């Protein structure tokens, strides 16, 4: 098996690692989780608390590798913006689809029950893919990443998306920030939520309701049939928060039929 302690699974367009439940059964639901800038799929599986929580719930975790980020350094990046991908690019939606198809053959993953999640740069990738092709995955769950400026003019929709963010995140602040003396500009998470509301046909910016789960303060919008949009804030910085996996799975399993 292509787990954290083994060589990665290899397909024509890249590689990935996988973690499975202790007693996997057929047609596994899965989370395809994208690492942050300079990370690896193997590193994703090193988030033992998050991974164990997902596999304990019966989910496979599929952790692909981004393209090499900087010469002479390990770790990868995702091709979502020309300014980030530098001189290398890959058709990431096609790569992710190929990874899911391969995992379906090797590990009996159900391709219709895969959520695309990611952290930081991986979360930026999740947002752009969800914006362009919301039907590619059953749902989307970015953590600590949104859009870059200029924001997309609009997104296809509807979408099923749970955005999680740390209240004191200084690497990807909620309001965004400039990098490289302003050459790159991170976007505003709340402005991004406006794009998602428009894609979901929401008629009001006000949330449909609020709820709390442990430290997560959550607000959600119920708009177009089959859609789902939610923001979950937690009192922390730029990192994967404890409890995210169970919150995300509960949300995913409670989604309306599309």
Short mmCIF file of C-alpha atoms in Angstrom, two decimals:
data_model
loop_
_atom_site.label_atom_id
_atom_site.label_comp_id
_atom_site.label_asym_id
_atom_site.label_seq_id
_atom_site.Cartn_x
_atom_site.Cartn_y
_atom_site.Cartn_z
CA UNK A 1 0.00 0.00 0.00
CA UNK A 2 1.20 3.54 -0.76
CA UNK A 3 1.02 4.67 2.87
CA UNK A 4 3.30 7.11 4.65
CA UNK A 5 6.03 4.51 5.16
CA UNK A 6 6.04 3.24 1.57
CA UNK A 7 6.84 4.61 -1.84
CA UNK A 8 4.01 6.72 -3.29
CA UNK A 9 1.50 5.45 -5.79
CA UNK A 10 2.52 6.66 -9.23
CA UNK A 11 0.39 7.63 -12.22
CA UNK A 12 1.41 9.36 -15.46
CA UNK A 13 0.81 12.87 -14.12
CA UNK A 14 2.18 12.53 -10.57
CA UNK A 15 2.24 10.67 -7.27
CA UNK A 16 0.18 10.30 -4.11
CA UNK A 17 0.08 8.58 -0.72
CA UNK A 18 -2.97 7.09 0.95
CA UNK A 19 -4.20 6.18 4.43
CA UNK A 20 -7.03 3.67 4.84
CA UNK A 21 -9.36 2.69 7.69
CA UNK A 22 -8.17 -0.21 9.84
CA UNK A 23 -10.86 -2.45 8.38
CA UNK A 24 -11.68 -0.93 4.99
CA UNK A 25 -14.92 -1.94 3.36
CA UNK A 26 -15.96 -1.54 -0.27
CA UNK A 27 -16.90 1.81 -1.81
CA UNK A 28 -14.92 3.91 0.65
CA UNK A 29 -15.70 7.60 1.02
CA UNK A 30 -12.54 9.66 0.85
CA UNK A 31 -10.94 13.03 1.47
CA UNK A 32 -8.44 14.14 -1.17
CA UNK A 33 -6.24 16.46 0.91
CA UNK A 34 -3.83 18.96 -0.68
CA UNK A 35 -0.70 20.00 1.21
CA UNK A 36 0.52 23.54 1.72
CA UNK A 37 3.36 25.27 -0.15
CA UNK A 38 6.53 23.22 0.02
CA UNK A 39 4.69 20.24 1.45
CA UNK A 40 4.25 16.64 0.33
CA UNK A 41 1.57 14.00 0.37
CA UNK A 42 3.68 12.03 2.83
CA UNK A 43 3.76 15.08 5.07
CA UNK A 44 -0.04 15.29 4.99
CA UNK A 45 -0.24 11.75 6.35
CA UNK A 46 2.03 12.93 9.18
CA UNK A 47 -0.88 14.99 10.56
CA UNK A 48 -1.68 11.96 12.66
CA UNK A 49 -4.55 13.41 14.68
CA UNK A 50 -6.43 14.62 11.63
CA UNK A 51 -5.71 11.48 9.60
CA UNK A 52 -6.70 9.09 12.39
CA UNK A 53 -9.94 10.98 12.97
CA UNK A 54 -10.81 10.59 9.28
CA UNK A 55 -9.85 6.92 8.98
CA UNK A 56 -11.65 6.14 12.26
CA UNK A 57 -14.79 7.50 10.58
CA UNK A 58 -14.29 5.04 7.71
CA UNK A 59 -12.69 7.47 5.23
CA UNK A 60 -9.68 6.97 3.03
CA UNK A 61 -7.30 9.94 2.94
CA UNK A 62 -5.64 10.51 -0.43
CA UNK A 63 -2.66 12.87 -0.33
CA UNK A 64 -1.23 13.84 -3.75
CA UNK A 65 2.09 15.60 -4.35
CA UNK A 66 2.32 19.06 -5.90
CA UNK A 67 4.86 19.93 -8.57
CA UNK A 68 8.39 20.86 -7.40
CA UNK A 69 8.24 24.35 -5.95
CA UNK A 70 11.82 25.60 -5.93
CA UNK A 71 14.98 24.16 -7.53
CA UNK A 72 16.98 22.08 -5.09
CA UNK A 73 14.23 21.96 -2.47
CA UNK A 74 11.83 19.17 -1.72
CA UNK A 75 8.13 19.84 -1.54
CA UNK A 76 5.59 21.02 -4.03
CA UNK A 77 3.08 23.65 -5.05
CA UNK A 78 -0.20 23.59 -6.97
CA UNK A 79 -0.86 25.17 -10.36
CA UNK A 80 -3.63 27.65 -9.61
CA UNK A 81 -2.04 31.01 -10.49
CA UNK A 82 0.72 31.87 -12.98
CA UNK A 83 2.48 33.96 -10.31
CA UNK A 84 2.68 30.95 -8.03
CA UNK A 85 3.30 28.11 -10.45
CA UNK A 86 6.33 29.91 -11.96
CA UNK A 87 7.59 28.15 -15.08
CA UNK A 88 5.82 24.87 -14.40
CA UNK A 89 2.16 24.02 -14.61
CA UNK A 90 -0.07 20.99 -14.65
CA UNK A 91 -3.72 20.44 -15.38
CA UNK A 92 -4.52 19.92 -11.71
CA UNK A 93 -8.22 19.03 -12.13
CA UNK A 94 -7.21 16.31 -14.58
CA UNK A 95 -4.47 15.12 -12.20
CA UNK A 96 -6.85 14.96 -9.25
CA UNK A 97 -9.42 13.08 -11.33
CA UNK A 98 -6.74 10.60 -12.36
CA UNK A 99 -5.67 10.15 -8.74
CA UNK A 100 -9.26 9.44 -7.68
CA UNK A 101 -9.70 6.97 -10.54
CA UNK A 102 -6.47 5.19 -9.58
CA UNK A 103 -7.46 5.04 -5.91
CA UNK A 104 -10.86 3.68 -6.92
CA UNK A 105 -9.12 0.81 -8.73
CA UNK A 106 -6.44 0.12 -6.11
CA UNK A 107 -8.38 0.74 -2.89
CA UNK A 108 -12.08 0.63 -3.81
CA UNK A 109 -12.64 4.34 -3.16
CA UNK A 110 -16.08 5.54 -4.22
CA UNK A 111 -15.38 8.37 -6.71
CA UNK A 112 -18.82 9.86 -6.09
CA UNK A 113 -18.08 10.35 -2.36
CA UNK A 114 -14.81 12.27 -2.40
CA UNK A 115 -14.41 15.66 -0.73
CA UNK A 116 -11.54 17.88 -1.87
CA UNK A 117 -9.81 19.54 1.08
CA UNK A 118 -6.54 21.36 1.52
CA UNK A 119 -4.47 23.58 3.79
CA UNK A 120 -3.02 27.00 2.96
CA UNK A 121 -1.73 26.82 -0.66
CA UNK A 122 -3.73 23.59 -0.93
CA UNK A 123 -6.80 25.51 0.20
CA UNK A 124 -6.20 28.15 -2.48
CA UNK A 125 -6.16 25.33 -5.02
CA UNK A 126 -9.41 23.95 -3.58
CA UNK A 127 -11.10 27.34 -3.96
CA UNK A 128 -10.04 27.86 -7.56
CA UNK A 129 -11.06 24.35 -8.60
CA UNK A 130 -14.42 24.69 -6.83
CA UNK A 131 -14.94 28.05 -8.53
CA UNK A 132 -14.23 26.69 -12.01
CA UNK A 133 -15.67 23.16 -11.76
CA UNK A 134 -17.95 22.83 -8.72
CA UNK A 135 -19.24 19.47 -9.97
CA UNK A 136 -15.77 17.85 -9.94
CA UNK A 137 -16.04 16.70 -6.29
CA UNK A 138 -18.90 15.94 -3.94
CA UNK A 139 -17.86 18.84 -1.69
CA UNK A 140 -14.99 21.20 -0.89
CA UNK A 141 -13.33 21.94 2.46
CA UNK A 142 -10.49 24.50 2.31
CA UNK A 143 -8.59 25.41 5.49
CA UNK A 144 -6.67 28.71 5.72
CA UNK A 145 -6.80 29.72 2.07
CA UNK A 146 -9.18 31.50 -0.30
CA UNK A 147 -8.51 33.51 -3.48
CA UNK A 148 -5.76 35.88 -4.62
CA UNK A 149 -6.32 39.36 -6.00
CA UNK A 150 -7.75 40.11 -8.40
CA UNK A 151 -10.56 37.90 -7.22
CA UNK A 152 -12.44 35.92 -9.86
CA UNK A 153 -15.25 37.94 -11.41
CA UNK A 154 -17.66 35.10 -10.67
CA UNK A 155 -17.77 31.39 -9.93
CA UNK A 156 -19.76 28.61 -11.52
CA UNK A 157 -22.28 27.13 -9.15
CA UNK A 158 -23.87 25.99 -7.08
CA UNK A 159 -21.17 24.71 -4.73
CA UNK A 160 -20.99 22.75 -1.46
CA UNK A 161 -18.15 24.33 0.50
CA UNK A 162 -17.03 24.53 4.14
CA UNK A 163 -14.33 27.15 4.69
CA UNK A 164 -12.35 26.92 7.95
CA UNK A 165 -10.02 29.71 9.10
CA UNK A 166 -8.08 30.80 12.18
CA UNK A 167 -9.18 34.08 13.71
CA UNK A 168 -5.55 35.14 14.32
CA UNK A 169 -4.03 33.69 11.14
CA UNK A 170 -1.09 35.92 10.22
CA UNK A 171 0.13 33.94 7.21
CA UNK A 172 -3.19 34.09 5.39
CA UNK A 173 -5.09 36.82 7.28
CA UNK A 174 -8.84 36.93 6.84
CA UNK A 175 -8.46 40.25 5.04
CA UNK A 176 -5.50 39.08 2.94
CA UNK A 177 -2.03 40.64 2.68
CA UNK A 178 0.61 41.66 0.11
CA UNK A 179 3.65 39.48 -0.61
CA UNK A 180 6.87 40.24 -2.51
CA UNK A 181 6.46 44.00 -1.96
CA UNK A 182 2.96 43.88 -3.33
CA UNK A 183 3.69 41.75 -6.39
CA UNK A 184 1.24 39.17 -5.05
CA UNK A 185 -1.88 40.03 -3.10
CA UNK A 186 -3.78 37.51 -1.04
CA UNK A 187 -7.51 38.03 -1.29
CA UNK A 188 -10.17 38.76 1.30
CA UNK A 189 -11.93 35.70 2.70
CA UNK A 190 -15.16 37.59 3.24
CA UNK A 191 -15.11 38.92 -0.32
CA UNK A 192 -14.65 35.34 -1.47
CA UNK A 193 -17.72 34.31 0.50
CA UNK A 194 -19.64 36.88 -1.51
CA UNK A 195 -18.59 35.09 -4.71
CA UNK A 196 -19.81 31.79 -3.30
CA UNK A 197 -23.14 33.31 -2.21
CA UNK A 198 -23.65 34.65 -5.72
CA UNK A 199 -22.80 31.26 -7.23
CA UNK A 200 -25.30 29.62 -4.88
CA UNK A 201 -28.04 32.08 -5.73
CA UNK A 202 -28.25 33.62 -2.26
CA UNK A 203 -30.49 36.68 -2.20
CA UNK A 204 -29.05 38.12 1.02
CA UNK A 205 -25.53 38.37 2.43
CA UNK A 206 -26.89 37.60 5.90
CA UNK A 207 -26.34 33.99 6.99
CA UNK A 208 -29.24 31.58 7.24
CA UNK A 209 -28.09 30.59 10.70
CA UNK A 210 -25.28 30.08 13.19
CA UNK A 211 -23.97 27.17 15.25
CA UNK A 212 -20.96 26.24 17.34
CA UNK A 213 -18.97 23.01 17.48
CA UNK A 214 -16.37 22.96 20.24
CA UNK A 215 -14.17 26.01 19.46
CA UNK A 216 -15.58 26.48 15.96
CA UNK A 217 -17.93 29.42 15.46
CA UNK A 218 -19.94 28.63 12.35
CA UNK A 219 -22.26 30.59 10.06
CA UNK A 220 -24.01 29.05 7.08
CA UNK A 221 -26.04 30.00 4.02
CA UNK A 222 -28.80 27.77 2.66
CA UNK A 223 -29.65 28.93 -0.84
CA UNK A 224 -29.89 26.99 -4.13
CA UNK A 225 -31.22 23.45 -3.93
CA UNK A 226 -28.41 21.01 -3.18
CA UNK A 227 -25.91 23.75 -2.33
CA UNK A 228 -24.18 24.36 0.99
CA UNK A 229 -21.93 27.19 2.13
CA UNK A 230 -20.42 27.55 5.58
CA UNK A 231 -17.66 29.49 7.35
CA UNK A 232 -16.10 28.03 10.49
CA UNK A 233 -13.77 30.29 12.50
CA UNK A 234 -11.59 29.05 15.34
CA UNK A 235 -9.44 30.92 17.90
CA UNK A 236 -6.05 30.12 16.43
CA UNK A 237 -3.51 30.94 13.76
CA UNK A 238 -2.23 29.33 10.59
CA UNK A 239 -2.63 25.62 11.24
CA UNK A 240 -4.93 22.64 11.12
CA UNK A 241 -7.25 22.97 14.12
CA UNK A 242 -8.07 20.10 16.44
CA UNK A 243 -11.54 18.75 15.78
CA UNK A 244 -11.63 19.79 12.13
CA UNK A 245 -11.88 16.25 10.77
CA UNK A 246 -14.96 15.27 12.76
CA UNK A 247 -16.64 18.62 12.10
CA UNK A 248 -15.97 18.31 8.38
CA UNK A 249 -17.21 14.70 8.17
CA UNK A 250 -20.39 15.57 10.09
CA UNK A 251 -20.95 18.47 7.67
CA UNK A 252 -20.19 16.32 4.62
CA UNK A 253 -22.49 13.51 5.70
CA UNK A 254 -25.28 15.97 6.48
CA UNK A 255 -25.25 17.64 3.06
CA UNK A 256 -28.49 17.69 1.06
CA UNK A 257 -28.74 15.55 -2.04
CA UNK A 258 -27.42 17.42 -5.04
#
